[in-house]
Each structure stands twice: as structure tokens, then as C-alpha cells.
CSV table of C-alpha atoms and ligand atoms in Angstrom, one decimal:
chain,number,residue,atom,x,y,z
A,7,MET,CA,110.8,64.0,25.1
A,8,PRO,CA,108.1,64.9,22.6
A,9,GLU,CA,108.5,63.6,19.1
A,10,GLY,CA,109.4,66.1,16.3
A,11,ASP,CA,105.9,65.8,14.8
A,12,THR,CA,104.4,67.0,18.1
A,13,ILE,CA,106.3,70.3,17.9
A,14,HIS,CA,105.4,70.7,14.2
A,15,LYS,CA,101.7,70.2,15.1
A,16,ALA,CA,102.0,72.7,17.9
A,17,ALA,CA,103.6,75.3,15.5
A,18,ALA,CA,100.8,74.6,13.0
A,19,ARG,CA,98.2,75.2,15.6
A,20,LEU,CA,99.8,78.4,17.1
A,21,ARG,CA,100.7,80.0,13.8
A,22,PRO,CA,97.2,81.1,12.6
A,23,ALA,CA,96.4,82.4,16.1
A,24,LEU,CA,99.6,84.4,16.6
A,25,LEU,CA,101.0,85.4,13.2
A,26,GLY,CA,100.9,89.1,12.6
A,27,ALA,CA,99.4,89.9,16.0
A,28,PRO,CA,100.8,92.4,18.4
A,29,LEU,CA,101.8,91.1,21.7
A,30,VAL,CA,99.6,92.2,24.6
A,31,ARG,CA,101.2,90.3,27.4
A,32,PHE,CA,104.4,88.3,27.8
A,33,GLU,CA,105.3,86.2,30.8
A,34,ALA,CA,108.1,83.7,31.2
A,35,ARG,CA,109.3,82.2,34.4
A,36,ARG,CA,112.9,81.2,34.5
A,37,LEU,CA,113.6,83.0,31.2
A,38,VAL,CA,117.1,82.8,30.0
A,39,ALA,CA,117.9,86.1,28.3
A,40,SER,CA,119.9,89.3,28.8
A,41,PRO,CA,117.7,92.1,30.3
A,42,ASP,CA,117.4,93.9,27.0
A,43,LEU,CA,116.2,90.8,25.2
A,44,ARG,CA,112.6,90.5,26.4
A,45,PRO,CA,109.5,90.4,24.3
A,46,ARG,CA,107.4,93.5,25.1
A,47,PRO,CA,103.8,94.5,24.4
A,48,GLY,CA,103.4,96.0,21.0
A,49,MET,CA,106.0,93.7,19.3
A,50,VAL,CA,104.5,91.8,16.4
A,51,ILE,CA,104.9,88.1,16.0
A,52,GLU,CA,106.3,87.4,12.6
A,53,ASP,CA,106.6,83.7,12.6
A,54,VAL,CA,106.1,80.5,14.6
A,55,GLU,CA,108.1,77.5,13.5
A,56,ALA,CA,109.3,74.2,14.7
A,57,VAL,CA,113.0,73.4,14.3
A,58,GLY,CA,113.7,69.9,15.6
A,59,LYS,CA,112.4,69.9,19.1
A,60,HIS,CA,112.4,73.6,19.5
A,61,LEU,CA,109.5,75.9,18.9
A,62,LEU,CA,110.7,79.3,17.8
A,63,VAL,CA,108.6,82.5,17.9
A,64,ARG,CA,110.1,85.4,16.0
A,65,PHE,CA,109.3,89.0,16.8
A,66,ASP,CA,109.6,91.9,14.5
A,67,ALA,CA,112.0,93.6,16.9
A,68,GLY,CA,114.7,91.1,15.8
A,69,MET,CA,114.4,88.6,18.6
A,70,VAL,CA,113.5,85.0,18.8
A,71,LEU,CA,111.9,83.2,21.7
A,72,ARG,CA,113.1,79.6,21.8
A,73,VAL,CA,111.2,77.0,23.8
A,74,HIS,CA,112.5,73.5,24.2
A,75,LEU,CA,109.8,71.1,25.3
A,76,GLY,CA,110.9,68.5,27.7
A,77,MET,CA,109.0,65.3,28.4
A,78,PRO,CA,106.0,67.0,30.1
A,79,GLY,CA,105.9,70.2,28.1
A,80,SER,CA,102.9,71.2,26.1
A,81,TRP,CA,101.4,74.2,24.3
A,82,HIS,CA,97.7,75.2,24.9
A,83,LEU,CA,95.7,77.8,23.1
A,84,TYR,CA,93.0,79.7,24.9
A,85,ARG,CA,90.6,82.6,24.4
A,86,PRO,CA,91.4,85.6,26.7
A,87,GLY,CA,89.6,84.9,30.0
A,88,GLN,CA,89.1,81.2,29.3
A,89,ARG,CA,89.9,78.9,32.2
A,90,TRP,CA,93.3,77.0,31.7
A,91,GLN,CA,93.4,73.2,31.9
A,92,LYS,CA,96.5,73.2,33.9
A,93,PRO,CA,97.5,75.1,37.1
A,94,PRO,CA,98.9,78.6,36.3
A,95,HIS,CA,102.0,78.1,38.4
A,96,ARG,CA,103.1,75.5,35.8
A,97,ALA,CA,102.9,78.0,33.0
A,98,ARG,CA,106.4,78.6,31.6
A,99,VAL,CA,105.5,81.0,28.8
A,100,VAL,CA,102.4,83.1,28.3
A,101,LEU,CA,102.0,84.8,24.9
A,102,GLU,CA,98.9,86.9,24.8
A,103,VAL,CA,97.6,88.7,21.6
A,104,PRO,CA,94.3,90.4,21.2
A,105,ASP,CA,92.3,87.3,20.4
A,106,TRP,CA,94.3,84.4,21.8
A,107,VAL,CA,96.4,83.3,24.8
A,108,ALA,CA,99.1,80.7,24.0
A,109,VAL,CA,100.4,79.0,27.1
A,110,CYS,CA,103.3,76.6,27.3
A,111,PHE,CA,103.3,74.4,30.4
A,112,SER,CA,106.2,72.7,32.0
A,113,ALA,CA,108.8,73.4,29.3
A,114,PRO,CA,112.2,73.1,30.9
A,115,THR,CA,114.1,75.6,28.8
A,116,VAL,CA,112.9,79.0,27.6
A,117,SER,CA,115.3,81.5,26.1
A,118,VAL,CA,115.4,84.6,24.0
A,119,HIS,CA,118.0,85.3,21.3
A,120,ARG,CA,118.9,88.1,19.0
A,121,ALA,CA,117.8,87.1,15.6
A,122,PRO,CA,120.6,87.1,13.0
A,123,SER,CA,119.8,89.2,9.9
A,124,GLY,CA,119.0,87.3,6.8
A,125,PRO,CA,117.7,83.8,6.4
A,126,ALA,CA,118.7,80.5,8.2
A,127,PRO,CA,120.9,79.0,9.5
A,128,LEU,CA,119.5,80.3,12.7
A,129,GLN,CA,122.1,80.7,15.5
A,130,PRO,CA,120.1,79.3,18.4
A,131,VAL,CA,119.8,75.9,16.9
A,132,ALA,CA,122.9,75.7,14.8
A,133,HIS,CA,124.2,72.8,16.9
A,134,LEU,CA,121.3,70.6,15.8
A,135,GLY,CA,121.5,68.3,12.9
A,136,PRO,CA,119.1,68.5,9.9
A,137,ASP,CA,115.5,68.4,10.8
A,138,LEU,CA,113.9,65.0,9.9
A,139,VAL,CA,110.4,66.4,9.9
A,140,GLY,CA,110.4,69.7,8.1
A,141,GLY,CA,112.7,71.6,5.8
A,142,GLU,CA,113.2,71.3,2.1
A,143,HIS,CA,115.1,68.0,2.0
A,144,THR,CA,113.6,64.7,1.0
A,145,PRO,CA,113.9,61.8,3.5
A,146,ASP,CA,116.8,60.4,1.6
A,147,GLU,CA,118.6,63.7,1.5
A,148,VAL,CA,118.1,64.4,5.2
A,149,ALA,CA,119.2,60.8,6.0
A,150,ALA,CA,122.5,61.3,4.1
A,151,LEU,CA,123.2,64.5,6.0
A,152,ALA,CA,122.4,62.9,9.3
A,153,VAL,CA,124.6,59.8,8.6
A,154,ALA,CA,127.5,62.0,7.9
A,155,ARG,CA,127.0,63.8,11.2
A,156,MET,CA,126.6,60.5,13.0
A,157,ALA,CA,130.0,59.4,11.8
A,158,ARG,CA,131.6,62.7,12.9
A,159,LEU,CA,129.9,63.2,16.3
A,160,VAL,CA,129.0,59.9,17.8
A,161,PRO,CA,131.8,58.0,19.6
A,162,PRO,CA,131.9,54.2,19.3
A,163,GLY,CA,130.3,52.1,22.0
A,164,ARG,CA,126.9,53.8,22.2
A,165,ALA,CA,123.8,51.8,21.4
A,166,ILE,CA,122.1,52.6,18.2
A,167,ALA,CA,118.8,53.3,20.0
A,168,GLU,CA,120.4,56.0,22.1
A,169,VAL,CA,122.1,57.5,19.0
A,170,LEU,CA,118.7,57.9,17.3
A,171,LEU,CA,117.7,60.2,20.2
A,172,ASP,CA,120.8,62.4,19.8
A,173,GLN,CA,119.6,65.8,18.6
A,174,ARG,CA,123.0,66.7,17.2
A,175,VAL,CA,122.7,63.9,14.6
A,176,ALA,CA,119.1,64.8,13.6
A,177,PRO,CA,116.4,66.2,15.7
A,178,GLY,CA,112.9,64.7,15.5
A,179,VAL,CA,113.1,61.2,16.9
A,180,GLY,CA,111.8,60.8,20.4
A,181,ASN,CA,111.2,57.7,22.4
A,182,VAL,CA,108.2,56.4,20.4
A,183,TYR,CA,109.8,56.6,17.0
A,184,LYS,CA,113.1,55.3,18.3
A,185,SER,CA,111.5,51.9,18.9
A,186,GLU,CA,109.3,52.0,15.8
A,187,VAL,CA,112.1,52.9,13.4
A,188,LEU,CA,114.4,50.2,14.7
A,189,TRP,CA,111.6,47.6,14.3
A,190,ALA,CA,110.8,48.8,10.8
A,191,CYS,CA,114.4,48.3,9.8
A,192,GLY,CA,114.8,45.0,11.7
A,193,ILE,CA,117.7,46.3,13.8
A,194,GLU,CA,118.2,45.3,17.4
A,195,PRO,CA,118.2,48.5,19.7
A,196,PHE,CA,121.2,47.4,21.8
A,197,ARG,CA,123.6,47.0,18.9
A,198,SER,CA,126.6,49.1,19.2
A,199,VAL,CA,126.6,52.0,16.7
A,200,GLU,CA,129.9,50.8,15.1
A,201,ASP,CA,128.2,47.5,14.2
A,202,VAL,CA,125.5,49.3,12.3
A,203,THR,CA,126.5,49.7,8.6
A,204,ASP,CA,126.2,53.0,6.7
A,205,HIS,CA,123.4,51.5,4.7
A,206,GLU,CA,121.5,50.5,7.8
A,207,ARG,CA,122.1,54.0,9.4
A,208,HIS,CA,120.7,55.6,6.2
A,209,GLU,CA,117.7,53.3,6.3
A,210,LEU,CA,117.0,54.1,9.9
A,211,LEU,CA,117.1,57.9,9.4
A,212,ALA,CA,115.2,57.9,6.1
A,213,THR,CA,112.5,55.7,7.8
A,214,ALA,CA,112.3,58.1,10.7
A,215,ALA,CA,111.8,61.0,8.3
A,216,ARG,CA,109.1,59.2,6.4
A,217,GLN,CA,107.3,58.1,9.6
A,218,LEU,CA,107.5,61.5,11.2
A,219,ARG,CA,106.2,63.2,8.0
A,220,SER,CA,103.4,60.8,7.4
A,221,ASN,CA,102.1,61.5,10.9
A,222,LEU,CA,102.0,65.3,10.6
A,223,GLY,CA,98.4,65.5,9.6
A,224,ARG,CA,97.1,62.7,11.8
A,225,ALA,CA,95.4,62.9,15.1
A,226,ARG,CA,96.6,59.4,16.2
A,227,ARG,CA,100.2,58.4,15.6
A,228,SER,CA,100.5,55.5,13.2
A,229,THR,CA,103.5,53.6,11.8
A,230,VAL,CA,102.1,50.4,10.4
A,231,PRO,CA,99.5,49.8,7.7
A,232,GLY,CA,96.1,49.7,9.2
A,233,GLY,CA,97.1,52.2,11.9
A,234,GLY,CA,98.7,52.0,15.3
A,235,LEU,CA,102.2,51.3,16.4
A,236,ALA,CA,104.4,48.3,15.7
A,237,VAL,CA,106.1,47.7,19.1
A,238,TYR,CA,105.9,50.8,21.3
A,239,GLY,CA,103.6,50.1,24.2
A,240,ARG,CA,103.1,46.6,23.0
A,241,ALA,CA,105.3,44.5,25.4
A,242,GLY,CA,103.8,41.0,25.8
A,243,SER,CA,101.8,41.2,22.6
A,244,PRO,CA,102.8,39.2,19.4
A,245,CYS,CA,105.1,41.0,16.9
A,246,ARG,CA,103.1,42.1,13.9
A,247,ARG,CA,105.8,40.6,11.6
A,248,CYS,CA,106.9,37.3,13.2
A,249,GLY,CA,104.6,36.6,16.2
A,250,THR,CA,107.3,36.6,18.8
A,251,LEU,CA,106.3,38.4,22.0
A,252,VAL,CA,107.4,42.0,22.0
A,253,ARG,CA,109.7,42.9,25.0
A,254,SER,CA,110.6,46.2,26.7
A,255,ARG,CA,113.4,47.3,29.0
A,256,ARG,CA,115.0,50.5,30.2
A,257,GLN,CA,118.0,51.7,28.2
A,258,GLY,CA,120.7,54.3,28.4
A,259,GLU,CA,121.7,57.0,30.8
A,260,GLN,CA,118.2,58.4,31.0
A,261,ALA,CA,116.6,54.9,31.3
A,262,ARG,CA,114.2,55.5,28.5
A,263,ARG,CA,112.0,52.5,27.8
A,264,THR,CA,112.8,50.6,24.6
A,265,PHE,CA,110.4,48.2,22.9
A,266,TRP,CA,111.6,45.6,20.4
A,267,CYS,CA,111.0,42.1,19.0
A,268,PRO,CA,113.7,39.6,19.9
A,269,GLY,CA,112.5,37.4,17.0
A,270,CYS,CA,113.0,39.6,14.0
A,271,GLN,CA,115.4,42.4,15.1
A,272,GLU,CA,119.0,41.5,14.9
B,19,ZN,ZN1,109.2,40.1,15.2
């Protein structure tokens, strides 16, 4: 699963290329949409935005293309006629405008929705919690909203690390930030959610929002002073805080790898 900041960066890259441009060509394999809801040549792209882990492309004809990037999904931007860096059969969405071709490879879910009139909340992503990365809320405000959703939506017994990945609580945290945020707050990833206090939950989510936002403008992801990551990908290396060797193991239904320090995360 890509991190929320990845989607925001993709939207920031695509926006200047696509905004206000008329569609020349649209292709989407395995598109989920009713037949009358399909972007057609001539429709103008009005906005490209990231909402949680979804990239939304709005057309003037009142429809929204929604692309959810799975683990291998990525957006590429090419000039017309330029050779693609990945095989064409893996393209899931092709959005061509007069000067650019935006191609999304390997995204598992692509759908088109009728855009509701008026401003947000947008129907297609209404089941998602408040976005940790974007939006008008401060990290503390967004954390407060997410903590309330966590209390309402998450059943007891789930490990806190898995809860952080739950898009219904708050989209944005992927597998990298999951480990980084838990280390930053000194919380052991396997602790059951009901044993994590409201204060700790708030700290986790506010820290996630701050880390995600501070990485928006950076080419290399960094969560510690001096650059780099605290624990993710560092199994066997000394913890930057206490020197204990960092460990990793697979966790949860999807067996996502979790990195943590057994010395200073309790
Ligand atoms: Zn440590």
C-alpha cells in the first residue's frame, strides 16, 4: 500500500499537466462504472486531487474517476509518443491530453462515479476517515477526529499497528509510517488497541499527520532528524534511541512486515 504522501505527490505532479486540458484519449481496463459513466474525448479535466489513498480526477461533465493504488500501483507522466517505462498491458488507466499522457500502472481498483453537486464531502470516499495528509485540519484536529472514529469503528483485540493501517479511521498511513509512528511514540506494535490510551492514540495519529506532511516536499522520505527512517528497513541495526537491535516480523491478516525496537517500545 503506498503511503498517503505518495498519492499527494502524484496528484501534485499530474495536476499541472492535466488541469484544464481536454481529454484526447481515455482507456481503462477493468473499469468499474455504469456504461453511461465513462470519460470521453473532449471532456475537460477540472481537478486532480488526493484523498487518502485515492487519486480523484474530476471531469467537467460531472463525473469523477477514482483510482485506488494498491501496493504495486504507480502513476507515470509521458509526452505523447514517448516510450513507457512499463509494459503497456499493465496500464490500468491512460489519460491523454494534447501535451501529456498520464498512465497508471497496476492499480487494482479504478472506478467512475457521478460527482455530487456542490463541495465535499465527496460520495466515493465518504467511508474514509479524515485525511491525515491534506485538508484544512491541523495535525491535532485531524488526530482528534480519527481517535473518535477509532473508538467507534475498531473492535477490541486488534493490534494497534493494524489499526493504524485502517483507512476508515484515517487514510494516509501505509506500512512504512506504521512502524515509524509507533517507534516515535514508543509504543509496541503488537499491543492490543484497547490497551492503548486515548492520549497515546492521539499522539500516534498527530505524529502520523506531522510525518506525512513534512515529507510532502521531499524526494527521500525522512522521519528522524538528520534524514532517513527510524526503524523501517533497519532490522538488525541499533535503535537510534536506545541502541537495542531493531527487529522485524510479519503481522496481521495481510502479513505486512512490522519493524520495531524491543528496547524502547512498550
Ligand atoms: Zn530503542
